[in-house]
């Protein structure tokens, strides 16, 4: 066992998340995947176990942890099911804009219900014409007295429909581009706020992904987070905080696939011996394990950097998400290879890990966007270094 | 409402291995858990506590390491844990165990309801629950699969029977033993785990619970275990495959051949 320097509380989170994953998620994961259904029952178990409280400050009903605690829980859930894990992690994503930019009143109103797990949260920025280019948001928010009128739609929203609290990016001033974006808190049931298409996905099928539609949706001005024009900056800060969580999801998926592959390789007999006794397989396993460990260490380091309160966390956060997601894709693909023909069959768990892994390279910023973030930061740092 | 749940720490396996020389259980390398039926007892206790705003105490008799089972009970939501631990308690059979636990309950004072699992997965006797009730001279309902009603002075419960149930009513204080069908035990919470870490487990020795010294431990145990053995492994049997009509015909002919059917 490797000592990651976790506190006693962090070890408890790990142990409990692992127990929930094994006892409550594993027995139903194939069924959830097959049906493509979000499990309210499992969310209830996570809620009763206080796992939604780990990333929320104590003064707002949480247990006062941060990104590392979120990563630990997400990784354990992902080892069994990446879909259940993202339903959990996406609630943190939806809560981050409130935690990072919300007023004390907004925090008091929304965070305790998220911490207790009574309400799930979701974050909405993506639109048909605004994916990697977050500045292309077309949803508008027009000021009207002491409220804003939202019009437009969001797509591919994790927890869409099942969450009660939504943090949504809309343009308050389209002429200013990204600087004209603002962030609002919406609640399920608000007039003019409806849910559209439910997506049928390749992986993470145990999570809900849905369209949000705003038709003259009136949102009280007090639900504006921070001030007008801060939406884009708030989104970037949110991603800086949440990306290690996706890294942790990727590490969990990779580790889960690796575990299955190692067990299988030790049992599968070919040419009169377990396939794990062949160097070709053994070395493949060695590379997989080494890469997963490297990704994990980078994710924990990024999470610790986030929790330290350091100012510039973009680069390391992006690195952890980029590296872990690329490793997850590689490791899960190799896990299928180790399973051979059985790996390609739905009956065995290997192919699900591979399908679940792919999304980690895409959402919360594609691998290409992560490289942009990292590249720009590294070049910026180099200029600063030369001046010294 | 004061509720006591009696729990036992058992080895985490249903295939307990036995040392053929000493005829005792091999515990080395086997993780200890709370007896699964006792988890149902705890869950039912927690539900009553939550509904009636009561106090829930987990009670166990065992070696000092049984403290971890009581900590787990606190992590699940019990208010406190009491461990009856003393070298003099060692080697107790079901009679001495029941006596010791009943003395421990007396020491706690006024108790309205005692809940036990129907039996422990290591010994499988199902004797301790009813024996405690007998020694405390209170009513007992065994194999409870559902509590229909409970208030401060009465309980109405379904006692599981083969193919049905008895509906029994009793005054309180009483003891019930529960079957696994009664509920699905919850998992611990983080807050519970954190509280359990800090909470002190109360420990009572033989002197603390006021008991007859010749009624506890091995000395107080009328049962003598002559021999413990693993049952012989049964043959695998034959699987008759194929179409149902053909398989049935084959089964009948084989049974006739063996003289089972004439």
XYZ file of C-alpha atoms in Angstrom:
650
model
C 0.000 0.000 0.000
C 1.273 3.422 -0.938
C 1.036 6.162 1.681
C -0.342 9.312 0.052
C -0.150 11.285 3.269
C -3.903 11.326 3.768
C -5.375 12.519 7.046
C -7.548 10.223 9.118
C -10.660 11.973 7.728
C -9.473 11.484 4.167
C -8.866 7.800 4.832
C -12.414 7.537 6.212
C -13.804 9.144 3.052
C -11.831 6.678 0.958
C -12.981 3.684 2.995
C -16.629 4.732 2.978
C -16.728 5.603 -0.732
C -15.100 2.252 -1.479
C -17.657 0.412 0.658
C -20.548 2.164 -1.094
C -19.033 1.455 -4.511
C -18.555 -2.226 -3.738
C -21.756 -2.912 -1.830
C -24.266 -0.631 -3.497
C -22.948 0.263 -6.945
C -21.236 -2.898 -8.191
C -24.361 -5.097 -7.982
C -26.340 -2.692 -10.212
C -23.728 -1.090 -12.460
C -24.314 -3.355 -15.469
C -28.048 -2.774 -15.226
C -27.676 1.019 -14.934
C -25.321 0.955 -17.925
C -27.698 -1.186 -19.959
C -30.737 0.941 -19.165
C -28.848 4.222 -19.311
C -30.442 5.347 -16.076
C -29.387 7.683 -13.301
C -29.849 6.080 -9.876
C -31.599 8.263 -7.324
C -31.220 5.412 -4.798
C -27.434 5.490 -5.006
C -27.407 9.287 -4.727
C -29.492 8.850 -1.579
C -26.890 6.461 -0.142
C -24.108 8.955 -0.948
C -26.161 11.689 0.705
C -26.820 9.707 3.888
C -23.131 8.878 4.108
C -22.265 12.614 4.067
C -20.184 12.292 0.891
C -21.736 15.429 -0.607
C -20.574 17.323 2.467
C -16.871 16.687 1.973
C -16.224 19.564 -0.459
C -18.473 22.160 1.235
C -17.204 24.535 3.969
C -18.266 23.774 7.533
C -20.123 27.084 7.973
C -22.470 26.030 5.164
C -23.265 22.572 6.455
C -20.296 20.761 4.992
C -17.366 18.915 6.494
C -14.865 21.524 5.383
C -12.779 19.549 2.919
C -11.922 20.583 -0.600
C -10.768 19.331 -3.970
C -8.672 16.502 -2.524
C -11.605 15.080 -0.559
C -13.767 15.354 -3.681
C -11.075 13.556 -5.686
C -10.741 10.737 -3.157
C -14.474 10.004 -3.186
C -14.757 10.383 -6.979
C -11.834 8.038 -7.602
C -13.300 5.292 -5.409
C -16.722 5.492 -7.058
C -15.106 5.544 -10.513
C -13.218 2.326 -9.830
C -16.612 0.652 -10.009
C -18.736 2.991 -12.151
C -17.688 6.191 -13.889
C -21.327 7.097 -14.481
C -22.322 7.110 -10.816
C -19.095 8.971 -10.049
C -19.832 11.814 -12.457
C -23.357 12.303 -11.103
C -21.620 12.897 -7.781
C -18.764 15.040 -9.118
C -21.046 17.144 -11.330
C -22.842 18.291 -8.205
C -19.548 19.727 -7.010
C -19.093 21.343 -10.432
C -22.514 22.979 -10.106
C -21.714 24.133 -6.576
C -18.293 25.624 -7.358
C -19.554 28.905 -8.905
C -21.549 29.518 -5.697
C -18.607 28.560 -3.462
C -16.151 30.657 -5.469
C -18.210 33.731 -6.305
C -21.463 33.565 -4.363
C -22.544 35.984 -1.677
C -22.949 34.850 1.907
C -26.746 34.843 1.362
C -26.439 32.680 -1.746
C -24.106 30.286 0.046
C -26.445 30.071 3.036
C -29.414 29.465 0.793
C -27.977 26.809 -1.503
C -24.901 25.086 -0.059
C -26.452 23.325 2.979
C -28.945 21.484 0.747
C -26.088 20.413 -1.517
C -23.947 19.331 1.445
C -26.734 17.167 2.853
C -27.311 15.630 -0.563
C -30.956 16.701 -0.421
C -30.376 18.516 -3.703
C -28.072 17.702 -6.592
C -26.476 20.514 -8.572
C -25.427 21.006 -12.193
C -23.383 23.496 -14.169
C -24.538 24.788 -17.558
C -22.251 26.486 -20.040
C -22.193 24.289 -23.170
C -24.492 25.151 -26.074
C -24.792 23.850 -29.631
C -22.472 26.635 -30.794
C -20.446 27.055 -27.624
C -18.341 24.046 -26.701
C -14.629 24.629 -26.416
C -15.339 28.229 -27.415
C -17.117 29.275 -24.250
C -17.279 32.809 -25.593
C -19.842 31.658 -28.139
C -22.652 31.409 -25.588
C -25.929 32.569 -27.154
C -28.253 32.263 -24.157
C -29.192 35.758 -23.086
C -30.121 37.312 -19.754
C -31.872 40.629 -20.042
C -32.268 42.848 -17.010
C -35.907 43.657 -16.277
C -36.503 45.511 -13.025
C -35.153 43.394 -10.187
C -34.882 40.266 -12.265
C -33.282 38.870 -15.385
C -35.128 37.226 -18.264
C -33.250 34.216 -19.649
C -33.738 32.893 -23.159
C -31.831 30.142 -24.919
C -30.729 26.586 -24.234
C -27.879 24.491 -22.902
C -26.931 21.021 -24.092
C -25.088 17.997 -22.683
C -25.722 19.077 -19.089
C -24.693 16.407 -16.593
C -27.395 15.966 -13.919
C -29.783 17.884 -16.188
C -33.306 17.125 -15.022
C -32.247 15.322 -11.847
C -30.543 18.302 -10.192
C -32.486 20.948 -8.303
C -29.859 23.686 -8.401
C -28.279 24.923 -11.644
C -25.510 27.441 -12.180
C -25.936 28.738 -15.698
C -23.879 31.025 -17.915
C -25.835 33.572 -19.982
C -24.883 36.745 -21.847
C -25.902 39.995 -20.179
C -24.052 41.959 -22.852
C -23.401 40.177 -26.136
C -21.397 43.077 -27.545
C -18.652 42.444 -25.001
C -18.103 38.785 -25.970
C -16.754 36.627 -23.136
C -16.696 39.675 -20.866
C -20.421 40.012 -21.330
C -21.159 36.618 -19.765
C -22.751 36.283 -16.329
C -23.524 33.400 -14.014
C -26.972 32.767 -12.508
C -28.416 30.321 -10.015
C -31.553 28.640 -11.320
C -33.852 26.273 -9.519
C -35.763 23.404 -11.027
C -39.417 24.397 -11.294
C -38.821 28.074 -12.135
C -41.323 29.245 -14.726
C -39.862 29.128 -18.204
C -37.130 26.650 -17.208
C -37.680 23.277 -18.852
C -35.757 20.177 -19.776
C -35.357 18.974 -23.335
C -33.632 16.076 -25.010
C -32.183 13.292 -22.896
C -28.941 12.078 -24.439
C -28.258 8.423 -25.227
C -24.537 8.152 -24.543
C -21.631 5.868 -25.395
C -20.419 5.710 -21.783
C -21.089 7.057 -18.263
C -24.607 5.844 -18.965
C -25.530 5.755 -15.269
C -25.561 9.562 -15.347
C -28.237 11.886 -16.704
C -27.281 14.227 -19.567
C -29.950 16.583 -20.722
C -30.829 19.802 -22.476
C -31.887 22.874 -20.470
C -34.349 25.223 -22.149
C -35.076 28.788 -21.007
C -38.125 30.551 -22.404
C -38.622 33.999 -20.879
C -37.405 32.470 -17.642
C -37.525 35.113 -14.933
C -34.659 34.819 -12.448
C -34.442 37.151 -9.430
C -31.485 39.564 -9.648
C -30.311 38.240 -6.281
C -29.510 34.965 -8.106
C -26.775 36.638 -10.134
C -23.443 35.319 -8.864
C -20.845 38.022 -8.283
C -21.672 40.734 -10.825
C -22.477 41.100 -14.508
C -19.624 40.211 -16.815
C -17.998 37.792 -14.359
C -19.500 34.652 -15.891
C -16.551 33.673 -18.023
C -13.959 34.277 -15.321
C -16.120 32.369 -12.836
C -16.379 29.468 -15.290
C -12.635 29.307 -15.749
C -12.087 29.415 -11.987
C -14.704 26.692 -11.578
C -12.879 24.482 -14.072
C -9.554 25.168 -12.370
C -11.108 23.736 -9.209
C -13.091 20.900 -10.744
C -10.608 19.504 -13.260
C -8.624 17.465 -10.725
C -11.991 15.803 -9.953
C -12.258 14.647 -13.570
C -8.637 13.560 -13.303
C -9.659 11.506 -10.273
C -12.561 10.032 -12.208
C -10.116 9.046 -14.965
C -7.686 7.515 -12.457
C -10.524 5.556 -10.866
C -11.772 4.255 -14.214
C -8.214 3.262 -15.192
C -7.581 1.541 -11.862
C -10.906 -0.281 -12.031
C -10.081 -1.582 -15.510
C -6.562 -2.513 -14.456
C -7.866 -4.477 -11.457
C -10.250 -6.442 -13.654
C -7.535 -7.082 -16.233
C -5.032 -8.319 -13.661
C -7.592 -10.678 -12.101
C -8.525 -11.999 -15.510
C -4.912 -12.435 -16.644
C -4.190 -14.498 -13.536
C -7.104 -16.833 -14.229
C -7.141 -17.088 -18.006
C -5.243 -20.184 -19.104
C -3.715 -20.318 -22.587
C -0.943 -22.638 -23.724
C -1.289 -24.381 -20.370
C -0.550 -21.390 -18.149
C -2.155 -18.184 -16.923
C -1.693 -15.425 -19.509
C -0.195 -13.236 -16.759
C 2.868 -15.490 -16.894
C 3.634 -14.276 -20.417
C 6.033 -11.387 -20.567
C 3.932 -9.634 -23.220
C 1.019 -9.392 -20.791
C 3.114 -8.855 -17.666
C 4.951 -5.900 -19.150
C 1.720 -4.448 -20.430
C 0.320 -4.670 -16.903
C 3.492 -3.081 -15.522
C 3.165 -0.111 -17.873
C -0.523 0.281 -17.112
C 0.061 0.242 -13.347
C 2.973 2.669 -13.578
C 1.009 5.145 -15.649
C -2.039 4.967 -13.388
C 0.189 5.655 -10.406
C 1.803 8.632 -12.134
C -1.618 10.022 -13.027
C -2.883 9.539 -9.498
C 0.063 11.351 -7.980
C -0.401 14.270 -10.378
C -4.137 14.444 -9.578
C -3.520 14.485 -5.808
C -0.825 17.140 -6.251
C -3.165 19.303 -8.331
C -5.952 18.895 -5.780
C -3.601 19.843 -2.959
C -2.516 22.898 -4.949
C -6.180 23.894 -5.345
C -6.803 23.425 -1.615
C -3.691 25.370 -0.642
C -5.354 28.540 -1.848
C -2.569 29.115 -4.367
C -3.435 31.754 -6.934
C -2.322 30.147 -10.133
C -3.754 26.663 -10.325
C -4.836 26.555 -13.994
C -1.758 24.809 -15.318
C -1.521 21.997 -12.792
C -5.298 21.426 -12.827
C -5.278 21.167 -16.613
C -2.220 18.894 -16.525
C -3.849 16.510 -14.068
C -7.038 16.302 -16.136
C -5.153 15.955 -19.433
C -2.700 13.329 -18.260
C -5.144 11.241 -16.242
C -7.759 11.168 -19.007
C -5.221 10.170 -21.677
C -3.912 7.436 -19.372
C -7.456 6.267 -18.676
C -8.136 5.847 -22.388
C -4.880 3.975 -22.926
C -5.206 1.736 -19.883
C -8.847 0.824 -20.472
C -8.103 0.021 -24.122
C -5.266 -2.248 -23.017
C -7.526 -3.833 -20.419
C -9.890 -4.834 -23.222
C -6.851 -6.216 -25.081
C -5.864 -8.355 -22.116
C -9.401 -9.736 -21.947
C -9.120 -10.586 -25.645
C -12.399 -11.573 -27.277
C -14.151 -11.552 -23.912
C -13.098 -7.938 -23.467
C -15.168 -6.967 -26.474
C -18.287 -8.560 -25.028
C -20.835 -6.704 -22.919
C -20.927 -9.634 -20.512
C -17.498 -8.650 -19.158
C -16.794 -5.304 -17.495
C -13.729 -4.305 -19.551
C -15.532 -2.628 -22.448
C -17.630 -0.459 -20.099
C -14.488 1.040 -18.588
C -13.254 1.845 -22.082
C -16.524 3.534 -23.019
C -16.588 5.432 -19.722
C -12.977 6.575 -20.116
C -13.496 8.359 -23.431
C -15.596 11.191 -22.028
C -12.854 12.230 -19.590
C -10.832 13.427 -22.607
C -13.754 15.536 -23.762
C -15.797 17.179 -21.018
C -14.776 20.041 -18.748
C -12.459 21.032 -21.578
C -11.141 18.665 -24.248
C -7.565 17.409 -24.133
C -6.843 19.950 -26.848
C -8.150 22.790 -24.691
C -6.134 21.529 -21.708
C -2.999 21.678 -23.867
C -3.884 25.247 -24.814
C -4.205 26.183 -21.143
C -0.981 24.437 -20.223
C 0.970 25.751 -23.203
C -0.061 29.339 -22.601
C 0.796 29.096 -18.916
C 4.184 27.530 -19.537
C 5.092 30.207 -22.098
C 3.851 32.944 -19.778
C 5.946 31.528 -16.946
C 8.983 31.380 -19.224
C 8.694 35.097 -19.990
C 8.426 35.842 -16.317
C 11.432 33.626 -15.626
C 13.579 35.386 -18.258
C 12.834 38.805 -16.782
C 14.139 37.803 -13.367
C -37.493 5.118 25.048
C -34.258 3.331 25.853
C -33.210 0.592 23.460
C -30.331 -1.848 23.809
C -29.063 -3.777 20.801
C -26.880 -6.779 21.579
C -24.197 -7.342 18.985
C -21.508 -9.950 18.490
C -18.226 -9.640 16.675
C -17.756 -12.659 14.416
C -15.195 -13.810 11.843
C -15.990 -12.509 8.362
C -16.725 -15.817 6.745
C -19.497 -18.316 6.601
C -16.928 -21.034 6.034
C -15.276 -21.006 9.418
C -12.248 -23.290 9.442
C -11.672 -25.504 12.433
C -8.396 -26.596 13.927
C -8.812 -30.405 13.912
C -6.494 -30.864 16.907
C -8.084 -28.381 19.305
C -11.579 -28.334 17.809
C -11.631 -24.570 18.030
C -12.212 -21.922 15.362
C -9.174 -20.677 13.475
C -9.451 -16.920 13.765
C -6.023 -15.946 12.475
C -6.125 -13.934 9.265
C -9.900 -13.668 9.320
C -11.331 -10.182 9.498
C -13.864 -9.501 12.221
C -17.265 -8.039 11.443
C -20.526 -7.353 13.232
C -22.726 -10.444 12.961
C -24.911 -9.668 9.906
C -28.215 -10.328 11.729
C -27.089 -7.906 14.425
C -26.768 -5.242 11.728
C -30.487 -5.756 11.079
C -31.057 -5.415 14.833
C -29.055 -2.162 14.857
C -30.946 -0.822 11.853
C -34.291 -1.552 13.500
C -33.064 0.068 16.717
C -31.954 3.147 14.765
C -35.332 3.435 13.063
C -37.194 3.257 16.378
C -34.770 5.707 17.960
C -35.281 8.157 15.084
C -39.044 7.783 15.129
C -39.479 8.013 18.879
C -36.517 10.196 19.746
C -35.090 7.466 21.927
C -31.674 6.456 23.173
C -29.850 3.566 21.545
C -27.080 1.622 23.239
C -25.020 -1.104 21.588
C -23.927 -3.856 23.968
C -21.418 -6.619 23.412
C -19.509 -9.189 25.384
C -16.092 -10.072 24.098
C -12.350 -9.528 24.154
C -11.007 -5.925 24.121
C -10.787 -5.936 20.308
C -14.598 -6.205 20.131
C -14.452 -2.480 20.827
C -14.159 -1.949 17.061
C -17.595 -3.527 16.524
C -19.089 -1.083 19.038
C -17.312 1.837 17.333
C -18.903 0.713 14.104
C -22.299 0.660 15.827
C -21.721 4.266 16.920
C -20.699 5.193 13.351
C -24.078 3.841 12.264
C -25.868 6.072 14.756
C -25.906 4.425 18.208
C -25.581 6.887 21.080
C -23.085 4.796 23.003
C -21.390 1.438 23.159
C -20.783 -0.813 26.146
C -18.337 -3.697 26.129
C -18.493 -6.407 28.763
C -14.928 -7.561 28.895
C -13.087 -9.569 31.482
C -10.871 -12.637 31.404
C -13.471 -14.267 33.630
C -16.044 -14.042 30.798
C -13.905 -16.138 28.457
C -15.070 -19.537 27.250
C -18.737 -18.785 27.859
C -21.412 -20.920 26.237
C -24.816 -19.529 25.317
C -26.095 -19.841 28.895
C -23.193 -17.956 30.479
C -23.205 -15.411 27.656
C -26.908 -14.739 28.120
C -26.434 -14.463 31.866
C -23.549 -12.016 31.477
C -25.417 -9.884 28.912
C -28.535 -9.835 31.105
C -26.406 -8.621 34.009
C -24.918 -5.965 31.753
C -28.426 -4.805 30.817
C -29.385 -4.684 34.527
C -26.350 -2.472 35.061
C -27.596 -0.067 32.351
C -30.860 0.273 34.289
C -34.372 0.781 32.948
C -34.516 -0.476 29.384
C -37.688 -0.523 27.266
C -36.653 -2.713 24.388
C -33.818 -5.134 23.694
C -33.115 -6.165 20.115
C -30.907 -9.074 19.048
C -30.171 -10.640 15.696
C -31.892 -14.023 15.324
C -28.564 -15.842 15.646
C -24.825 -15.428 15.097
C -23.305 -16.729 11.890
C -20.445 -18.449 13.725
C -22.349 -20.429 16.355
C -25.815 -20.475 14.752
C -27.512 -21.409 18.039
C -30.202 -18.668 18.166
C -30.276 -19.166 21.936
C -28.779 -16.000 23.376
C -31.645 -13.627 22.574
C -34.442 -15.706 24.135
C -32.186 -16.677 27.081
C -31.531 -13.021 27.936
C -35.299 -12.432 27.983
C -35.735 -15.431 30.277
C -33.049 -14.246 32.675
C -34.515 -10.752 32.760
C -37.986 -12.267 33.098
C -39.436 -10.216 30.248
C -41.494 -11.255 27.196
C -39.711 -12.303 24.040
C -40.728 -12.285 20.375
C -38.319 -14.175 18.137
C -37.790 -14.015 14.364
C -39.436 -10.614 13.964
C -39.795 -9.682 10.314
C -41.805 -6.499 10.868
C -42.728 -4.236 13.739
C -46.281 -3.145 13.023
C -46.702 -0.816 15.963
C -44.591 0.344 18.852
C -45.190 2.917 21.554
C -43.878 3.522 25.049
C -45.614 0.538 26.558
C -46.484 -1.920 23.789
C -45.119 -3.618 20.721
C -46.971 -5.436 17.965
C -44.760 -7.498 15.680
C -44.869 -10.128 12.967
C -43.003 -13.296 13.876
C -41.820 -15.057 10.755
C -43.072 -18.574 10.226
C -42.687 -20.954 7.340
C -45.298 -19.839 4.799
C -46.729 -17.048 6.951
C -46.371 -15.153 10.192
C -47.723 -14.836 13.728
C -48.899 -11.400 14.744
C -47.884 -11.011 18.384
C -48.431 -8.210 20.830
C -46.473 -7.681 23.995
C -46.067 -5.178 26.749
C -42.724 -3.441 27.145
C -40.059 -3.967 28.333
C -39.543 -6.878 25.975
C -36.880 -8.514 23.876
C -37.151 -9.224 20.171
C -34.858 -11.072 17.810
C -34.959 -10.054 14.169
C -34.539 -11.791 10.821
C -32.790 -10.224 7.845
C -36.094 -9.640 6.037
C -36.989 -6.894 8.532
C -34.900 -4.173 6.872
C -31.852 -3.283 4.837
C -29.080 -2.074 7.128
C -27.699 1.377 6.332
C -24.066 2.199 5.773
C -22.209 4.402 8.232
C -21.933 8.150 7.617
C -18.750 10.218 7.729
C -20.081 12.256 10.643
C -20.890 9.007 12.432
C -17.407 7.650 11.783
C -15.851 10.847 13.086
C -17.987 10.714 16.205
C -17.142 7.034 16.717
C -13.450 7.819 16.629
C -13.812 10.210 19.562
C -16.483 8.374 21.537
C -15.212 6.352 24.470
C -16.501 2.786 24.649
C -17.712 2.044 28.174
C -16.131 -1.132 29.558
C -17.636 -3.221 32.327
C -15.742 -6.029 34.049
C -17.272 -8.911 35.996
C -17.040 -6.797 39.150
C -18.875 -3.896 37.479
C -21.969 -5.868 36.477
C -22.588 -7.659 39.791
C -22.727 -11.321 38.831
C -22.294 -14.760 40.328
C -18.716 -15.655 39.536
C -19.588 -19.335 38.968
C -22.232 -18.364 36.393
C -19.912 -16.642 33.971
C -17.247 -17.744 31.523
C -16.217 -21.333 31.146
C -17.009 -22.065 34.783
C -20.596 -20.968 34.290
C -21.062 -22.895 31.068
C -22.954 -26.191 31.320
C -22.265 -26.964 27.659
C -19.263 -29.158 26.933
C -18.133 -29.224 23.334
C -17.071 -32.817 22.725
C -16.070 -32.393 19.152
C -16.302 -29.867 16.338
C -15.867 -31.101 12.817
C -16.352 -29.944 9.272
C -19.181 -31.872 7.629
C -18.015 -34.285 4.923
C -18.076 -32.766 1.472
C -21.087 -33.909 -0.495
C -20.729 -35.343 -3.968
C -21.319 -32.901 -6.760
C -24.388 -34.675 -8.089
C -25.386 -35.148 -11.693
C -26.869 -32.473 -13.895
C -29.316 -33.779 -16.448
C -29.415 -31.382 -19.387
C -31.530 -31.212 -22.508
C -35.182 -30.653 -23.407
C -37.458 -30.750 -20.318
C -39.412 -33.812 -21.524
C -36.237 -35.756 -22.332
C -34.542 -34.674 -19.128
C -37.590 -35.717 -17.081
C -37.682 -39.115 -18.779
C -33.991 -39.617 -18.068
C -34.454 -38.581 -14.437
C -37.318 -41.046 -13.959
C -35.371 -43.890 -15.529
C -32.327 -43.177 -13.357
C -34.429 -42.997 -10.217
C -36.017 -46.337 -11.144
C -32.603 -47.825 -11.761
C -31.528 -46.761 -8.269
C -34.704 -48.176 -6.776
C -36.048 -44.802 -5.586
C -39.061 -45.091 -7.853
C -40.770 -48.399 -8.394
